[in-house]
């Protein structure tokens, strides 16, 4: 799979908090997904069928991650995007959990687990960033 930034470029800044600080800031589900690499049930997330204009930001640190203009209906059960808003907002790691080899995507600013990227998306990137609704928030401003 070819990913735009071929690695993990430096973010503009970093947000580092203790586990206790994350627990106080996030709901139990947001914490489970973002800090413990959880996955929400398919088709259950708040943004699975959302079509409102705006930017999807990291629920943990507020970093702008995806633009609604590149969101598409993948029928996978999770919000899907073709590319991040900027190359340095996403970090990639190999994920070998559950007997599969996948590419995990994390917020490059705060290390929040967002979801995974797959090579079966539409043109022009051919990528599908499959993102948990619990890890993002839509900013309509």
Coordinates of N, CA, C and O in Angstrom, one line a residue:
X1 N 0.9 -1.2 0.0 CA 0.0 0.0 0.0 C 0.9 1.2 0.0 O 1.9 1.3 0.7
X2 N 0.6 2.2 -0.8 CA 1.3 3.4 -0.9 C 0.6 4.5 -0.1 O -0.5 4.8 -0.4
X3 N 1.3 5.0 0.9 CA 0.7 6.1 1.7 C 1.5 7.3 1.4 O 2.7 7.3 1.3
X4 N 0.7 8.4 1.3 CA 1.3 9.7 0.8 C 2.6 10.1 1.5 O 3.5 10.6 0.8
X5 N 2.7 10.0 2.8 CA 3.9 10.6 3.4 C 5.0 9.6 3.7 O 6.0 10.0 4.2
X6 N 4.9 8.4 3.3 CA 5.9 7.4 3.4 C 6.6 7.4 4.7 O 7.8 7.3 4.8
X7 N 5.9 7.5 5.8 CA 6.5 7.5 7.1 C 5.7 8.4 8.0 O 4.6 8.7 7.8
X8 N 6.4 8.8 9.1 CA 5.7 9.7 10.1 C 6.4 11.0 10.2 O 7.4 11.1 10.9
X9 N 6.0 12.0 9.4 CA 6.6 13.3 9.5 C 6.3 14.0 10.9 O 5.4 13.6 11.6
X10 N 7.1 14.9 11.3 CA 7.0 15.6 12.5 C 5.7 16.4 12.5 O 5.4 17.1 11.6
X11 N 4.9 16.3 13.6 CA 3.7 17.2 13.7 C 4.1 18.6 14.0 O 5.3 18.8 14.5
X12 N 3.2 19.5 13.9 CA 3.5 20.9 14.2 C 3.7 21.1 15.7 O 4.5 22.0 16.1
X13 N 3.1 20.3 16.5 CA 3.3 20.3 18.0 C 2.9 19.0 18.5 O 2.3 18.1 17.8
X14 N 3.1 18.8 19.8 CA 2.7 17.5 20.5 C 1.8 17.8 21.7 O 2.0 18.8 22.3
X15 N 0.9 16.9 21.9 CA 0.0 17.0 23.1 C 0.3 15.7 23.9 O 0.0 14.6 23.4
X16 N 0.8 15.9 25.1 CA 1.1 14.7 26.0 C 0.4 14.9 27.3 O 0.5 15.9 27.9
X17 N -0.4 13.9 27.7 CA -1.1 13.9 28.9 C -1.0 12.6 29.6 O -0.7 11.6 29.0
X18 N -1.2 12.6 30.9 CA -1.2 11.3 31.7 C -2.4 10.5 31.4 O -3.4 11.1 30.9
X19 N -2.4 9.2 31.7 CA -3.5 8.4 31.5 C -4.7 8.9 32.3 O -5.9 9.0 31.9
X20 N -4.5 9.4 33.5 CA -5.5 10.0 34.4 C -6.1 11.2 33.7 O -7.4 11.4 33.8
X21 N -5.3 12.1 33.1 CA -5.9 13.2 32.4 C -6.7 12.9 31.3 O -7.8 13.5 31.0
X22 N -6.3 11.8 30.5 CA -7.2 11.4 29.4 C -8.5 10.8 29.9 O -9.5 11.1 29.3
X23 N -8.4 10.1 31.0 CA -9.7 9.5 31.5 C -10.7 10.6 32.0 O -11.9 10.4 31.8
X24 N -10.2 11.6 32.5 CA -11.0 12.7 33.0 C -11.6 13.5 31.8 O -12.7 14.0 31.9
X25 N -10.9 13.6 30.7 CA -11.3 14.4 29.5 C -12.3 13.6 28.6 O -13.2 14.2 28.1
X26 N -12.1 12.3 28.5 CA -12.9 11.5 27.5 C -14.0 10.7 28.2 O -13.9 10.4 29.3
X27 N -15.0 10.4 27.4 CA -16.0 9.5 27.8 C -15.4 8.1 27.9 O -14.3 7.9 27.3
X28 N -16.0 7.1 28.5 CA -15.5 5.8 28.6 C -15.2 5.2 27.2 O -14.2 4.5 27.0
X29 N -16.1 5.4 26.3 CA -16.0 4.8 25.0 C -14.9 5.5 24.2 O -14.1 4.9 23.5
X30 N -14.8 6.9 24.3 CA -13.7 7.6 23.6 C -12.4 7.1 24.2 O -11.4 6.9 23.4
X31 N -12.3 7.0 25.5 CA -11.0 6.5 26.1 C -10.7 5.1 25.6 O -9.5 4.8 25.2
X32 N -11.6 4.2 25.6 CA -11.4 2.8 25.1 C -10.9 2.8 23.7 O -9.9 2.1 23.4
X33 N -11.5 3.6 22.8 CA -11.1 3.6 21.4 C -9.8 4.3 21.2 O -8.9 3.7 20.6
X34 N -9.6 5.5 21.7 CA -8.5 6.3 21.4 C -7.2 5.9 22.2 O -6.1 6.0 21.7
X35 N -7.4 5.6 23.5 CA -6.2 5.4 24.3 C -5.9 3.9 24.4 O -4.8 3.5 24.8
X36 N -6.9 3.0 24.2 CA -6.7 1.5 24.3 C -6.8 0.8 23.0 O -7.0 -0.4 23.0
X37 N -6.8 1.5 21.9 CA -6.9 1.0 20.5 C -8.1 0.1 20.3 O -8.1 -1.0 19.7
X38 N -9.3 0.6 20.8 CA -10.5 -0.2 20.7 C -11.1 0.1 19.3 O -10.7 1.0 18.5
X39 N -12.2 -0.6 19.1 CA -13.0 -0.4 17.8 C -14.5 -0.3 18.2 O -15.0 -1.2 19.0
X40 N -15.2 0.7 17.7 CA -16.6 0.7 17.9 C -17.3 -0.3 17.0 O -16.8 -0.6 16.0
X41 N -18.5 -0.7 17.4 CA -19.3 -1.6 16.5 C -19.6 -1.0 15.1 O -19.8 0.2 15.0
X42 N -19.5 -1.9 14.1 CA -19.8 -1.4 12.8 C -21.2 -0.8 12.7 O -22.1 -1.3 13.3
X43 N -21.3 0.3 11.9 CA -22.6 1.0 11.7 C -23.2 1.7 12.9 O -24.4 2.1 12.9
X44 N -22.5 1.7 14.0 CA -23.0 2.3 15.3 C -22.5 3.7 15.6 O -23.1 4.4 16.4
X45 N -21.4 4.1 14.9 CA -20.8 5.4 15.2 C -21.6 6.6 14.8 O -22.3 6.5 13.8
X46 N -21.5 7.7 15.5 CA -22.2 8.9 15.2 C -22.0 9.5 13.8 O -22.9 10.1 13.3
X47 N -20.8 9.3 13.3 CA -20.5 9.9 12.0 C -20.5 8.9 10.8 O -20.2 9.3 9.7
X48 N -21.0 7.7 11.0 CA -21.1 6.7 10.0 C -21.8 7.2 8.8 O -21.4 7.1 7.6
X49 N -23.0 7.8 9.0 CA -23.8 8.3 7.9 C -23.9 9.9 7.8 O -24.7 10.4 7.1
X50 N -23.0 10.5 8.5 CA -23.0 12.0 8.5 C -22.6 12.6 7.2 O -21.7 12.1 6.5
X51 N -23.3 13.7 6.8 CA -23.0 14.3 5.5 C -22.8 15.8 5.7 O -22.8 16.6 4.7
X52 N -22.7 16.3 6.9 CA -22.6 17.7 7.2 C -21.2 18.2 6.8 O -20.2 17.5 6.9
X53 N -21.1 19.4 6.3 CA -19.8 20.0 5.9 C -19.0 20.4 7.2 O -19.6 20.8 8.2
X54 N -17.7 20.3 7.1 CA -16.9 20.7 8.2 C -15.6 19.9 8.2 O -15.2 19.2 7.2
X55 N -14.9 20.0 9.3 CA -13.6 19.3 9.5 C -13.8 18.3 10.6 O -14.4 18.6 11.6
X56 N -13.2 17.1 10.5 CA -13.2 16.1 11.5 C -11.9 16.3 12.3 O -10.9 16.1 11.7
X57 N -12.1 16.6 13.6 CA -10.9 16.8 14.4 C -10.7 15.7 15.4 O -11.7 15.0 15.8
X58 N -9.5 15.5 15.9 CA -9.2 14.5 16.9 C -10.0 14.8 18.2 O -9.9 16.0 18.6
X59 N -10.7 13.9 18.7 CA -11.5 14.1 19.9 C -10.6 14.3 21.1 O -11.0 15.0 22.1
X60 N -9.3 13.9 21.1 CA -8.4 14.1 22.2 C -7.7 15.5 22.2 O -7.7 16.1 23.3
X61 N -7.2 15.9 21.1 CA -6.4 17.1 21.1 C -6.9 18.2 20.2 O -6.4 19.3 20.2
X62 N -8.0 17.9 19.4 CA -8.6 19.0 18.5 C -7.9 19.2 17.2 O -8.3 20.0 16.4
X63 N -6.9 18.4 16.9 CA -6.2 18.6 15.6 C -7.1 18.2 14.5 O -7.8 17.2 14.5
X64 N -7.1 19.1 13.4 CA -7.9 18.9 12.2 C -7.3 17.7 11.5 O -6.1 17.7 11.1
X65 N -8.1 16.6 11.2 CA -7.6 15.4 10.6 C -8.1 15.2 9.2 O -7.4 14.8 8.3
X66 N -9.4 15.3 9.0 CA -10.1 15.0 7.7 C -11.1 16.1 7.4 O -11.8 16.6 8.3
X67 N -11.2 16.4 6.1 CA -12.2 17.3 5.6 C -13.5 16.5 5.2 O -13.3 15.4 4.6
X68 N -14.6 17.0 5.4 CA -15.9 16.3 5.0 C -16.0 16.2 3.5 O -16.6 15.2 3.1
X69 N -15.3 17.0 2.8 CA -15.3 16.9 1.3 C -14.7 15.6 0.8 O -14.9 15.2 -0.4
X70 N -13.9 14.9 1.6 CA -13.2 13.7 1.1 C -13.8 12.5 1.8 O -13.2 11.4 1.7
X71 N -14.9 12.7 2.6 CA -15.6 11.6 3.2 C -16.4 10.9 2.1 O -17.0 11.5 1.3
X72 N -16.5 9.6 2.2 CA -17.3 8.8 1.2 C -18.0 7.6 1.9 O -17.6 7.2 3.0
X73 N -19.0 7.1 1.2 CA -19.8 6.0 1.7 C -19.0 4.7 1.3 O -19.1 4.3 0.1
X74 N -18.4 4.1 2.2 CA -17.6 2.9 1.9 C -18.5 1.6 2.2 O -18.0 0.5 1.8
X75 N -19.6 1.8 2.9 CA -20.4 0.6 3.3 C -19.6 -0.3 4.2 O -20.0 -1.5 4.4
X76 N -18.6 0.2 4.9 CA -17.8 -0.7 5.8 C -18.3 -0.7 7.2 O -17.9 -1.5 8.0
X77 N -19.1 0.4 7.5 CA -19.6 0.5 8.9 C -19.0 1.6 9.7 O -19.3 1.8 10.9
X78 N -18.0 2.2 9.1 CA -17.2 3.3 9.8 C -17.1 4.5 8.9 O -17.0 4.3 7.6
X79 N -17.0 5.7 9.4 CA -16.7 6.9 8.5 C -15.4 6.6 7.7 O -14.4 6.1 8.3
X80 N -15.5 6.9 6.5 CA -14.3 6.7 5.6 C -13.9 7.9 4.8 O -14.7 8.7 4.4
X81 N -12.6 8.1 4.7 CA -12.0 9.3 4.1 C -10.9 8.8 3.1 O -10.3 7.8 3.3
X82 N -10.6 9.6 2.1 CA -9.6 9.2 1.1 C -8.2 9.7 1.5 O -7.3 9.1 1.0
X83 N -8.1 10.7 2.3 CA -6.8 11.2 2.7 C -6.9 12.2 3.9 O -8.0 12.7 4.1
X84 N -5.9 12.3 4.6 CA -5.9 13.3 5.7 C -5.8 14.7 5.2 O -5.5 15.0 4.1
X85 N -6.2 15.6 6.1 CA -6.2 17.1 5.8 C -4.8 17.6 5.5 O -4.6 18.5 4.7
X86 N -3.8 17.0 6.1 CA -2.4 17.3 5.9 C -1.5 16.1 6.2 O -1.9 15.2 7.0
X87 N -0.4 16.0 5.6 CA 0.5 14.8 5.7 C 1.0 14.6 7.1 O 1.1 13.4 7.5
X88 N 1.2 15.6 7.9 CA 1.8 15.5 9.2 C 0.8 15.3 10.3 O 1.3 15.3 11.5
X89 N -0.5 15.1 10.1 CA -1.4 15.0 11.2 C -1.7 13.5 11.5 O -2.3 13.2 12.5
X90 N -1.3 12.6 10.6 CA -1.5 11.2 10.8 C -0.2 10.4 11.0 O 0.8 10.7 10.3
X91 N -0.2 9.5 11.9 CA 1.0 8.6 12.1 C 0.5 7.2 11.8 O -0.6 6.8 12.0
X92 N 1.4 6.4 11.2 CA 1.1 5.1 10.7 C 1.9 4.0 11.5 O 3.1 4.2 11.7
X93 N 1.3 3.0 11.9 CA 2.0 1.9 12.6 C 1.4 0.5 12.1 O 0.2 0.4 11.8
X94 N 2.3 -0.5 12.0 CA 1.9 -1.8 11.6 C 1.1 -2.4 12.7 O 1.5 -2.3 13.9
X95 N 0.0 -3.0 12.4 CA -0.9 -3.6 13.4 C -1.1 -5.1 13.0 O -1.6 -5.4 11.9
X96 N -0.7 -6.0 13.9 CA -0.8 -7.4 13.6 C -1.8 -8.1 14.6 O -1.7 -9.3 14.8
X97 N -2.7 -7.3 15.1 CA -3.7 -7.9 16.1 C -4.7 -8.7 15.3 O -4.9 -8.5 14.1
X98 N -5.4 -9.6 16.0 CA -6.5 -10.4 15.5 C -6.1 -11.2 14.3 O -7.0 -11.5 13.4
X99 N -4.8 -11.6 14.2 CA -4.4 -12.5 13.1 C -4.4 -11.8 11.7 O -4.3 -12.5 10.7
X100 N -4.4 -10.5 11.7 CA -4.3 -9.8 10.4 C -3.1 -8.8 10.4 O -2.6 -8.5 11.5
X101 N -2.7 -8.4 9.2 CA -1.7 -7.4 9.1 C -2.4 -6.2 8.5 O -2.9 -6.3 7.4
X102 N -2.4 -5.1 9.3 CA -3.1 -3.9 8.8 C -2.2 -2.7 9.1 O -1.2 -2.8 9.9
X103 N -2.6 -1.5 8.6 CA -1.9 -0.3 8.9 C -2.8 0.5 9.8 O -3.9 1.0 9.4
X104 N -2.4 0.7 11.0 CA -3.1 1.5 12.0 C -2.8 3.0 11.8 O -1.7 3.4 11.4
X105 N -3.9 3.8 11.9 CA -3.7 5.3 11.8 C -3.9 5.9 13.2 O -4.9 5.5 13.9
X106 N -3.0 6.8 13.6 CA -3.1 7.5 14.9 C -2.9 9.0 14.6 O -2.4 9.4 13.6
X107 N -3.5 9.8 15.6 CA -3.2 11.2 15.5 C -1.7 11.4 15.8 O -1.2 10.9 16.8
X108 N -1.1 12.1 14.9 CA 0.4 12.3 15.0 C 0.7 13.4 16.1 O 1.9 13.6 16.5
X109 N -0.3 14.1 16.7 CA -0.1 15.1 17.7 C -0.2 14.5 19.1 O 0.6 14.8 20.0
X110 N -1.2 13.6 19.3 CA -1.4 13.0 20.7 C -1.4 11.5 20.7 O -1.6 10.9 21.8
X111 N -1.1 10.8 19.6 CA -1.1 9.4 19.6 C -2.4 8.7 19.8 O -2.5 7.5 20.1
X112 N -3.5 9.4 19.6 CA -4.8 8.7 19.7 C -5.0 7.7 18.6 O -4.8 8.0 17.4
X113 N -5.5 6.5 18.9 CA -5.9 5.5 17.9 C -7.1 6.1 17.2 O -8.1 6.4 17.8
X114 N -7.1 6.1 15.8 CA -8.2 6.6 15.0 C -8.9 5.4 14.3 O -10.1 5.4 14.2
X115 N -8.1 4.5 13.8 CA -8.7 3.4 13.0 C -7.6 2.8 12.1 O -6.4 2.7 12.6
X116 N -7.9 2.5 10.9 CA -6.9 1.8 10.0 C -7.1 2.4 8.6 O -8.1 2.9 8.2
X117 N -6.1 2.2 7.8 CA -6.1 2.6 6.4 C -6.0 1.4 5.5 O -5.2 0.5 5.8
X118 N -6.8 1.3 4.4 CA -6.8 0.1 3.5 C -6.6 0.6 2.1 O -7.1 1.7 1.7
X119 N -6.1 -0.3 1.2 CA -5.8 0.1 -0.2 C -7.0 -0.2 -1.1 O -6.8 -0.5 -2.3
X120 N -8.2 0.0 -0.6 CA -9.4 -0.3 -1.5 C -10.4 0.9 -1.6 O -11.5 0.8 -1.8
X121 N -9.8 2.1 -1.5 CA -10.6 3.4 -1.6 C -10.7 3.9 -3.0 O -10.1 3.3 -3.9
X122 N -11.5 4.9 -3.2 CA -11.7 5.5 -4.5 C -10.5 6.3 -5.0 O -9.6 6.7 -4.2
X123 N -10.5 6.7 -6.2 CA -9.5 7.6 -6.8 C -9.7 9.0 -6.1 O -10.8 9.3 -5.6
X124 N -8.8 9.8 -6.0 CA -7.5 9.6 -6.7 C -6.4 8.9 -5.8 O -5.4 8.5 -6.3
X125 N -6.7 8.7 -4.5 CA -5.7 8.1 -3.7 C -5.7 6.6 -3.6 O -4.7 5.9 -3.4
X126 N -6.9 6.0 -3.9 CA -7.1 4.5 -3.8 C -7.0 4.0 -2.3 O -7.0 2.9 -2.1
X127 N -7.1 5.0 -1.4 CA -7.0 4.6 0.1 C -8.4 4.9 0.7 O -9.2 5.7 0.3
X128 N -8.6 4.0 1.8 CA -9.8 4.2 2.6 C -9.4 4.3 4.1 O -9.0 3.3 4.7
X129 N -9.4 5.5 4.6 CA -9.1 5.7 6.0 C -10.4 5.4 6.8 O -11.4 6.1 6.7
X130 N -10.4 4.2 7.4 CA -11.6 3.7 8.1 C -11.5 4.2 9.6 O -10.6 3.7 10.3
X131 N -12.3 5.2 10.0 CA -12.1 5.9 11.3 C -13.2 5.7 12.2 O -14.4 5.7 11.9
X132 N -12.9 5.4 13.5 CA -13.9 5.3 14.5 C -14.5 6.7 14.8 O -13.8 7.7 15.0
X133 N -15.9 6.7 14.9 CA -16.5 8.0 15.2 C -16.1 8.5 16.6 O -16.1 9.7 16.9
X134 N -15.9 7.5 17.5 CA -15.5 7.9 18.9 C -14.2 8.6 19.0 O -13.8 9.2 20.0
X135 N -13.4 8.6 17.9 CA -12.1 9.2 17.9 C -12.0 10.6 17.3 O -11.0 11.3 17.3
X136 N -13.2 11.0 16.7 CA -13.2 12.3 16.0 C -14.5 13.1 16.4 O -15.4 12.6 17.0
X137 N -14.4 14.4 16.1 CA -15.5 15.3 16.4 C -15.7 16.2 15.2 O -14.6 16.7 14.6
X138 N -16.9 16.4 14.7 CA -17.1 17.3 13.5 C -17.2 18.7 13.9 O -18.0 19.1 14.8
X139 N -16.3 19.6 13.3 CA -16.3 21.0 13.6 C -17.0 21.6 12.3 O -16.4 21.6 11.2
X140 N -18.2 22.1 12.5 CA -19.0 22.7 11.4 C -18.7 24.2 11.1 O -19.2 24.7 10.2
X141 N -17.8 24.8 11.9 CA -17.5 26.2 11.7 C -16.6 26.5 10.6 O -16.0 25.7 10.0

